[in-house]
mmCIF file of C-alpha atoms in Angstrom:
data_model
loop_
_atom_site.group_PDB
_atom_site.id
_atom_site.type_symbol
_atom_site.label_atom_id
_atom_site.label_comp_id
_atom_site.label_asym_id
_atom_site.label_seq_id
_atom_site.Cartn_x
_atom_site.Cartn_y
_atom_site.Cartn_z
ATOM 1 C CA MET A 1 -3.903 4.709 27.960
ATOM 2 C CA ILE A 2 -5.319 4.575 24.432
ATOM 3 C CA LEU A 3 -3.090 7.531 23.768
ATOM 4 C CA ALA A 4 0.265 5.492 24.509
ATOM 5 C CA LEU A 5 -1.147 2.599 22.519
ATOM 6 C CA PHE A 6 -1.618 5.342 19.468
ATOM 7 C CA TYR A 7 1.670 6.636 19.825
ATOM 8 C CA VAL A 8 3.380 3.009 19.760
ATOM 9 C CA ALA A 9 1.402 2.166 16.693
ATOM 10 C CA ALA A 10 2.300 5.651 15.294
ATOM 11 C CA ALA A 11 5.984 5.062 15.962
ATOM 12 C CA ILE A 12 5.809 1.777 14.491
ATOM 13 C CA ALA A 13 4.159 3.025 11.162
ATOM 14 C CA LEU A 14 6.796 5.859 10.813
ATOM 15 C CA LEU A 15 9.624 3.512 11.497
ATOM 16 C CA SER A 16 8.732 0.865 9.313
ATOM 17 C CA THR A 17 7.943 3.145 6.476
ATOM 18 C CA ALA A 18 11.211 4.763 6.744
ATOM 19 C CA MET A 19 12.925 1.364 6.542
ATOM 20 C CA ALA A 20 10.689 0.496 3.720
ATOM 21 C CA LEU A 21 11.453 3.347 1.505
ATOM 22 C CA SER A 22 15.409 3.003 2.509
ATOM 23 C CA ARG A 23 15.926 -0.578 1.567
ATOM 24 C CA THR A 24 18.046 -1.716 -1.500
ATOM 25 C CA ASN A 25 16.289 -4.865 -1.784
ATOM 26 C CA ALA A 26 12.584 -5.000 -2.943
ATOM 27 C CA THR A 27 11.533 -7.883 -1.069
ATOM 28 C CA HIS A 28 12.728 -6.359 2.374
ATOM 29 C CA ALA A 29 11.041 -3.090 1.441
ATOM 30 C CA LEU A 30 7.914 -5.089 0.952
ATOM 31 C CA ILE A 31 7.937 -6.763 4.378
ATOM 32 C CA TYR A 32 8.343 -3.475 6.015
ATOM 33 C CA LEU A 33 5.707 -1.588 3.743
ATOM 34 C CA ILE A 34 3.179 -4.524 4.970
ATOM 35 C CA MET A 35 4.204 -3.576 8.630
ATOM 36 C CA SER A 36 3.437 0.108 7.985
ATOM 37 C CA LEU A 37 -0.099 -0.850 6.554
ATOM 38 C CA LEU A 38 -0.786 -2.963 9.548
ATOM 39 C CA SER A 39 0.020 -0.514 12.021
ATOM 40 C CA VAL A 40 -2.130 1.989 10.370
ATOM 41 C CA ALA A 41 -4.797 -0.317 10.378
ATOM 42 C CA VAL A 42 -4.392 -0.695 14.053
ATOM 43 C CA ILE A 43 -4.653 3.072 14.294
ATOM 44 C CA PHE A 44 -7.833 3.049 12.291
ATOM 45 C CA PHE A 45 -9.202 0.546 14.943
ATOM 46 C CA ILE A 46 -8.118 2.743 17.873
ATOM 47 C CA ILE A 47 -9.691 6.270 16.340
ATOM 48 C CA GLY A 48 -12.965 4.366 16.048
ATOM 49 C CA ALA A 49 -13.187 3.026 12.484
ATOM 50 C CA PRO A 50 -13.062 -0.544 12.576
ATOM 51 C CA PHE A 51 -14.412 -1.179 8.994
ATOM 52 C CA ALA A 52 -11.671 0.873 7.588
ATOM 53 C CA ALA A 53 -9.258 -1.204 9.664
ATOM 54 C CA ALA A 54 -10.658 -4.452 8.176
ATOM 55 C CA LEU A 55 -10.378 -3.025 4.624
ATOM 56 C CA GLU A 56 -6.839 -1.791 5.038
ATOM 57 C CA ILE A 57 -5.711 -5.212 5.958
ATOM 58 C CA VAL A 58 -7.763 -7.246 3.043
ATOM 59 C CA ILE A 59 -7.092 -4.961 0.435
ATOM 60 C CA TYR A 60 -4.208 -2.991 1.042
ATOM 61 C CA ALA A 61 -1.877 -5.385 2.705
ATOM 62 C CA GLY A 62 -3.770 -8.226 1.278
ATOM 63 C CA ALA A 63 -4.589 -7.644 -2.495
ATOM 64 C CA ILE A 64 -2.170 -4.730 -3.339
ATOM 65 C CA MET A 65 0.912 -6.212 -1.849
ATOM 66 C CA VAL A 66 0.087 -9.504 -3.525
ATOM 67 C CA LEU A 67 0.601 -7.599 -6.877
ATOM 68 C CA PHE A 68 3.557 -6.237 -5.781
ATOM 69 C CA VAL A 69 5.168 -9.773 -4.628
ATOM 70 C CA PHE A 70 3.849 -11.104 -8.052
ATOM 71 C CA VAL A 71 5.543 -8.665 -10.145
ATOM 72 C CA ILE A 72 8.978 -8.950 -8.110
ATOM 73 C CA MET A 73 8.700 -12.725 -8.441
ATOM 74 C CA MET A 74 7.981 -12.310 -12.183
ATOM 75 C CA LEU A 75 11.065 -10.202 -12.465
ATOM 76 C CA ASN A 76 13.590 -12.884 -11.415
ATOM 77 C CA LEU A 77 12.564 -16.154 -12.782
ATOM 78 C CA GLY A 78 14.754 -19.307 -12.978
ATOM 79 C CA GLU A 79 17.541 -20.796 -11.104
ATOM 80 C CA ALA A 80 19.593 -17.724 -10.386
ATOM 81 C CA GLY A 81 16.353 -16.052 -8.985
ATOM 82 C CA GLN A 82 15.628 -18.975 -6.597
ATOM 83 C CA ILE A 83 19.380 -18.575 -5.330
ATOM 84 C CA ARG A 84 18.849 -14.841 -4.909
ATOM 85 C CA GLU A 85 15.442 -15.514 -3.261
ATOM 86 C CA ARG A 86 16.894 -17.779 -0.657
ATOM 87 C CA GLU A 87 19.607 -15.090 -0.033
ATOM 88 C CA TRP A 88 16.970 -12.323 0.422
ATOM 89 C CA LEU A 89 14.673 -14.065 2.915
ATOM 90 C CA LYS A 90 17.452 -15.067 5.485
ATOM 91 C CA PRO A 91 15.853 -15.167 8.916
ATOM 92 C CA ARG A 92 17.796 -11.932 10.011
ATOM 93 C CA SER A 93 15.613 -10.032 7.888
ATOM 94 C CA TRP A 94 12.397 -11.078 9.667
ATOM 95 C CA ILE A 95 13.384 -10.282 13.253
ATOM 96 C CA LEU A 96 12.638 -6.270 13.047
ATOM 97 C CA PRO A 97 9.341 -6.981 11.263
ATOM 98 C CA GLY A 98 8.419 -9.808 13.468
ATOM 99 C CA ILE A 99 9.001 -7.478 16.458
ATOM 100 C CA PHE A 100 6.603 -4.798 14.905
ATOM 101 C CA ALA A 101 3.971 -7.377 14.372
ATOM 102 C CA ALA A 102 4.317 -8.737 17.766
ATOM 103 C CA ALA A 103 3.748 -5.242 19.158
ATOM 104 C CA LEU A 104 0.895 -4.819 17.101
ATOM 105 C CA LEU A 105 -0.683 -8.007 17.970
ATOM 106 C CA ALA A 106 -0.396 -7.145 21.752
ATOM 107 C CA GLU A 107 -2.183 -3.653 21.241
ATOM 108 C CA LEU A 108 -4.873 -5.559 19.631
ATOM 109 C CA LEU A 109 -5.440 -7.808 22.538
ATOM 110 C CA VAL A 110 -5.130 -5.034 25.037
ATOM 111 C CA LEU A 111 -7.716 -3.171 23.014
ATOM 112 C CA GLU A 112 -9.960 -6.367 22.970
ATOM 113 C CA ASN A 113 -9.794 -6.939 26.619
ATOM 114 C CA GLY A 114 -11.574 -4.198 28.510
ATOM 115 C CA LEU A 115 -10.660 -0.814 26.570
ATOM 116 C CA SER A 116 -13.411 0.069 24.117
ATOM 117 C CA GLY A 117 -11.963 0.704 20.722
ATOM 118 C CA THR A 118 -12.476 4.431 20.477
ATOM 119 C CA THR A 119 -11.465 7.761 21.956
ATOM 120 C CA THR A 120 -14.009 9.925 20.448
ATOM 121 C CA GLY A 121 -17.035 8.271 22.301
ATOM 122 C CA VAL A 122 -18.511 5.896 19.427
ATOM 123 C CA ALA A 123 -17.017 4.180 16.818
ATOM 124 C CA VAL A 124 -18.481 4.671 13.516
ATOM 125 C CA GLU A 125 -20.511 1.097 12.581
ATOM 126 C CA PRO A 126 -20.208 -0.544 9.257
ATOM 127 C CA LYS A 127 -23.800 -0.500 8.715
ATOM 128 C CA THR A 128 -23.566 3.535 8.793
ATOM 129 C CA VAL A 129 -20.947 3.413 6.406
ATOM 130 C CA GLY A 130 -22.804 1.059 3.978
ATOM 131 C CA LEU A 131 -25.755 3.208 4.169
ATOM 132 C CA THR A 132 -23.834 6.484 3.479
ATOM 133 C CA LEU A 133 -21.915 4.743 0.857
ATOM 134 C CA PHE A 134 -25.122 3.575 -1.262
ATOM 135 C CA GLY A 135 -27.023 6.527 -0.249
ATOM 136 C CA PRO A 136 -25.676 9.938 -1.055
ATOM 137 C CA TYR A 137 -22.540 8.577 -2.159
ATOM 138 C CA VAL A 138 -24.017 6.289 -4.929
ATOM 139 C CA LEU A 139 -22.612 8.180 -7.760
ATOM 140 C CA ALA A 140 -19.227 7.999 -6.369
ATOM 141 C CA VAL A 141 -19.479 4.294 -6.268
ATOM 142 C CA GLU A 142 -20.369 4.185 -9.819
ATOM 143 C CA LEU A 143 -17.582 6.632 -10.647
ATOM 144 C CA ALA A 144 -15.133 3.885 -8.781
ATOM 145 C CA SER A 145 -16.532 0.934 -10.627
ATOM 146 C CA MET A 146 -15.797 3.013 -13.751
ATOM 147 C CA LEU A 147 -12.241 3.605 -12.582
ATOM 148 C CA LEU A 148 -11.658 0.148 -11.644
ATOM 149 C CA LEU A 149 -12.957 -0.929 -15.121
ATOM 150 C CA ALA A 150 -10.263 1.485 -16.654
ATOM 151 C CA GLY A 151 -7.593 0.227 -14.503
ATOM 152 C CA LEU A 152 -8.645 -3.348 -15.668
ATOM 153 C CA VAL A 153 -8.559 -2.631 -19.262
ATOM 154 C CA GLY A 154 -5.327 -0.512 -18.862
ATOM 155 C CA ALA A 155 -3.444 -3.131 -17.120
ATOM 156 C CA TYR A 156 -4.639 -5.961 -19.605
ATOM 157 C CA HIS A 157 -3.550 -3.720 -22.655
ATOM 158 C CA VAL A 158 -0.026 -2.823 -21.198
ATOM 159 C CA GLY A 159 0.292 -6.374 -19.896
ATOM 160 C CA ARG A 160 -0.926 -8.079 -23.051
ATOM 161 C CA SER A 161 2.102 -7.374 -25.355
ATOM 162 C CA PHE A 162 4.396 -8.469 -22.443
ATOM 163 C CA LEU A 163 2.418 -12.005 -22.454
ATOM 164 C CA ALA A 164 2.297 -12.130 -26.241
ATOM 165 C CA ARG A 165 6.042 -11.536 -26.746
ATOM 166 C CA ASP A 166 7.083 -13.958 -24.182
ATOM 167 C CA ARG A 167 5.418 -16.678 -26.179
ATOM 168 C CA GLY A 168 7.176 -15.747 -29.470
ATOM 169 C CA VAL A 169 3.875 -14.139 -31.008
ATOM 170 C CA LYS A 170 4.812 -10.920 -32.970
ATOM 171 C CA HIS A 171 2.263 -8.580 -31.306
ATOM 172 C CA GLN A 172 0.988 -5.481 -33.127
ATOM 173 C CA MET B 1 -7.181 11.536 21.288
ATOM 174 C CA PRO B 2 -6.357 14.843 19.817
ATOM 175 C CA LEU B 3 -7.213 15.267 15.872
ATOM 176 C CA GLU B 4 -4.022 16.937 15.450
ATOM 177 C CA HIS B 5 -1.657 14.252 16.375
ATOM 178 C CA VAL B 6 -3.302 11.861 13.805
ATOM 179 C CA LEU B 7 -2.835 14.658 11.223
ATOM 180 C CA GLY B 8 0.502 15.191 12.139
ATOM 181 C CA LEU B 9 1.130 11.513 11.806
ATOM 182 C CA ALA B 10 -0.447 11.577 8.256
ATOM 183 C CA SER B 11 1.593 14.617 7.199
ATOM 184 C CA LEU B 12 4.590 12.879 8.445
ATOM 185 C CA LEU B 13 3.814 9.586 6.583
ATOM 186 C CA PHE B 14 3.131 11.784 3.454
ATOM 187 C CA ALA B 15 6.405 13.524 3.651
ATOM 188 C CA LEU B 16 8.226 10.161 3.877
ATOM 189 C CA GLY B 17 6.364 8.808 1.063
ATOM 190 C CA LEU B 18 7.313 12.248 -0.937
ATOM 191 C CA THR B 19 10.853 11.998 0.142
ATOM 192 C CA GLY B 20 11.073 8.488 -1.321
ATOM 193 C CA LEU B 21 9.475 9.483 -4.441
ATOM 194 C CA MET B 22 11.920 11.838 -5.012
ATOM 195 C CA VAL B 23 15.059 10.066 -3.900
ATOM 196 C CA ARG B 24 14.721 6.665 -5.264
ATOM 197 C CA ARG B 25 15.356 5.872 -9.017
ATOM 198 C CA ASN B 26 14.015 2.335 -8.773
ATOM 199 C CA ILE B 27 10.514 2.181 -10.352
ATOM 200 C CA LEU B 28 9.001 -0.202 -7.670
ATOM 201 C CA PHE B 29 10.151 1.844 -4.741
ATOM 202 C CA VAL B 30 8.595 4.895 -6.502
ATOM 203 C CA LEU B 31 5.312 3.048 -6.792
ATOM 204 C CA MET B 32 5.765 1.954 -3.149
ATOM 205 C CA SER B 33 6.267 5.716 -2.240
ATOM 206 C CA LEU B 34 3.142 6.432 -3.966
ATOM 207 C CA GLU B 35 1.347 3.816 -2.130
ATOM 208 C CA VAL B 36 2.586 5.469 1.275
ATOM 209 C CA MET B 37 1.231 8.760 0.191
ATOM 210 C CA LEU B 38 -2.073 7.634 -0.702
ATOM 211 C CA ASN B 39 -2.398 5.644 2.621
ATOM 212 C CA SER B 40 -1.451 8.684 4.642
ATOM 213 C CA ALA B 41 -4.003 10.720 2.684
ATOM 214 C CA ALA B 42 -6.754 8.028 3.682
ATOM 215 C CA LEU B 43 -5.637 8.142 7.267
ATOM 216 C CA ALA B 44 -6.107 11.879 7.325
ATOM 217 C CA PHE B 45 -9.728 11.413 5.914
ATOM 218 C CA VAL B 46 -10.567 8.714 8.250
ATOM 219 C CA ALA B 47 -9.081 10.501 11.444
ATOM 220 C CA ALA B 48 -11.277 13.567 10.447
ATOM 221 C CA GLY B 49 -14.534 11.288 9.788
ATOM 222 C CA ALA B 50 -13.910 9.616 13.366
ATOM 223 C CA HIS B 51 -13.333 13.011 14.931
ATOM 224 C CA TRP B 52 -16.700 13.979 14.095
ATOM 225 C CA GLY B 53 -18.140 10.847 14.370
ATOM 226 C CA GLN B 54 -19.361 10.883 10.864
ATOM 227 C CA PRO B 55 -19.096 7.881 8.045
ATOM 228 C CA ASP B 56 -17.856 10.119 5.258
ATOM 229 C CA GLY B 57 -14.301 9.486 6.112
ATOM 230 C CA GLN B 58 -14.589 5.913 5.747
ATOM 231 C CA VAL B 59 -16.509 6.190 2.496
ATOM 232 C CA VAL B 60 -13.699 8.360 0.838
ATOM 233 C CA PHE B 61 -11.273 5.946 2.242
ATOM 234 C CA MET B 62 -12.859 3.431 0.144
ATOM 235 C CA LEU B 63 -12.678 5.567 -2.918
ATOM 236 C CA VAL B 64 -8.938 6.063 -2.081
ATOM 237 C CA LEU B 65 -8.495 2.440 -2.053
ATOM 238 C CA THR B 66 -10.182 1.985 -5.400
ATOM 239 C CA VAL B 67 -7.752 4.811 -6.652
ATOM 240 C CA ALA B 68 -4.683 2.875 -5.287
ATOM 241 C CA ALA B 69 -6.042 -0.410 -6.640
ATOM 242 C CA ALA B 70 -6.330 0.856 -10.084
ATOM 243 C CA GLU B 71 -2.900 3.024 -9.869
ATOM 244 C CA VAL B 72 -0.924 -0.103 -8.975
ATOM 245 C CA SER B 73 -2.332 -2.525 -11.400
ATOM 246 C CA VAL B 74 -1.519 -0.256 -14.440
ATOM 247 C CA GLY B 75 1.743 0.914 -12.762
ATOM 248 C CA LEU B 76 3.024 -2.490 -12.204
ATOM 249 C CA GLY B 77 2.067 -3.500 -15.792
ATOM 250 C CA LEU B 78 4.252 -0.604 -16.830
ATOM 251 C CA VAL B 79 7.119 -1.871 -14.637
ATOM 252 C CA LEU B 80 7.044 -5.237 -16.321
ATOM 253 C CA GLN B 81 7.013 -3.465 -19.883
ATOM 254 C CA ILE B 82 10.040 -1.173 -18.795
ATOM 255 C CA GLN B 83 11.946 -4.255 -17.404
ATOM 256 C CA ARG B 84 11.430 -6.046 -20.793
ATOM 257 C CA ARG B 85 12.327 -3.307 -22.993
ATOM 258 C CA PHE B 86 15.409 -1.553 -21.097
ATOM 259 C CA HIS B 87 16.618 -4.413 -18.904
ATOM 260 C CA THR B 88 16.727 -2.179 -15.863
ATOM 261 C CA LEU B 89 14.267 -0.853 -13.428
ATOM 262 C CA ASP B 90 15.707 2.617 -13.284
ATOM 263 C CA ILE B 91 13.365 5.110 -14.497
ATOM 264 C CA ASP B 92 15.852 7.710 -15.536
ATOM 265 C CA ASP B 93 16.659 5.060 -18.437
ATOM 266 C CA ALA B 94 13.025 5.505 -19.730
ATOM 267 C CA THR B 95 12.763 9.155 -20.430
ATOM 268 C CA ARG B 96 11.959 9.042 -23.668
ATOM 269 C CA LEU B 97 7.993 8.363 -24.913
ATOM 270 C CA ARG B 98 8.914 6.504 -27.916
ATOM 271 C CA GLY B 99 11.293 3.672 -26.507
#
């Protein structure tokens, strides 16, 4: 039973990834990419990593995809952009992602009712993960924080001239 | 569930991302392919960690998340710059270091 749930989620992941990378329209590709990330989150839940599943949804499908949406929306401003967006988000383009999302929700409901969420015996609890993260891996946490700082500074530096030139200020 | 099946799914996802990376020339899709590849690597880590009941896989998953977040923020800043300077998102138009 659990194996069947895994295969359904895996099929959705592969299908939506293939759809995402073969679209010509970036907005449609994003919808399929989010579906792919959600199905991977369900797979995490099935194989016994509920904390990773939550992080996948909150950070990957939430934060990182919102960055993509911001950039796509910044690239087509104005009246023409509004018309194009209305064309992009026709109801027809929501049907297949909607079916995928409904299937994943059904899987989650099945998992919640009765079946335990793991196949390997025990799920790895968030508490264990936290203790490991701030125990033996504390150096990796510091490295990650430095990487995030470097990413922040880099993104600010690359994006600053973009903002300055838009305001008509000559930036050097 | 057999570990091999999850690892097979991860490698298939990675292959899809690699194909997208090599085939697509729109820089937004190149970044999306990179996300797919990072995500498949994270899936392999979490699956291996869950197979032996150890939390290390999820710890590495969090580090992969950090790498993905840093990469995508800088990458999308570059997307804005390329769109501004070349008025296109085709990465073949941005092959020179001094644009």
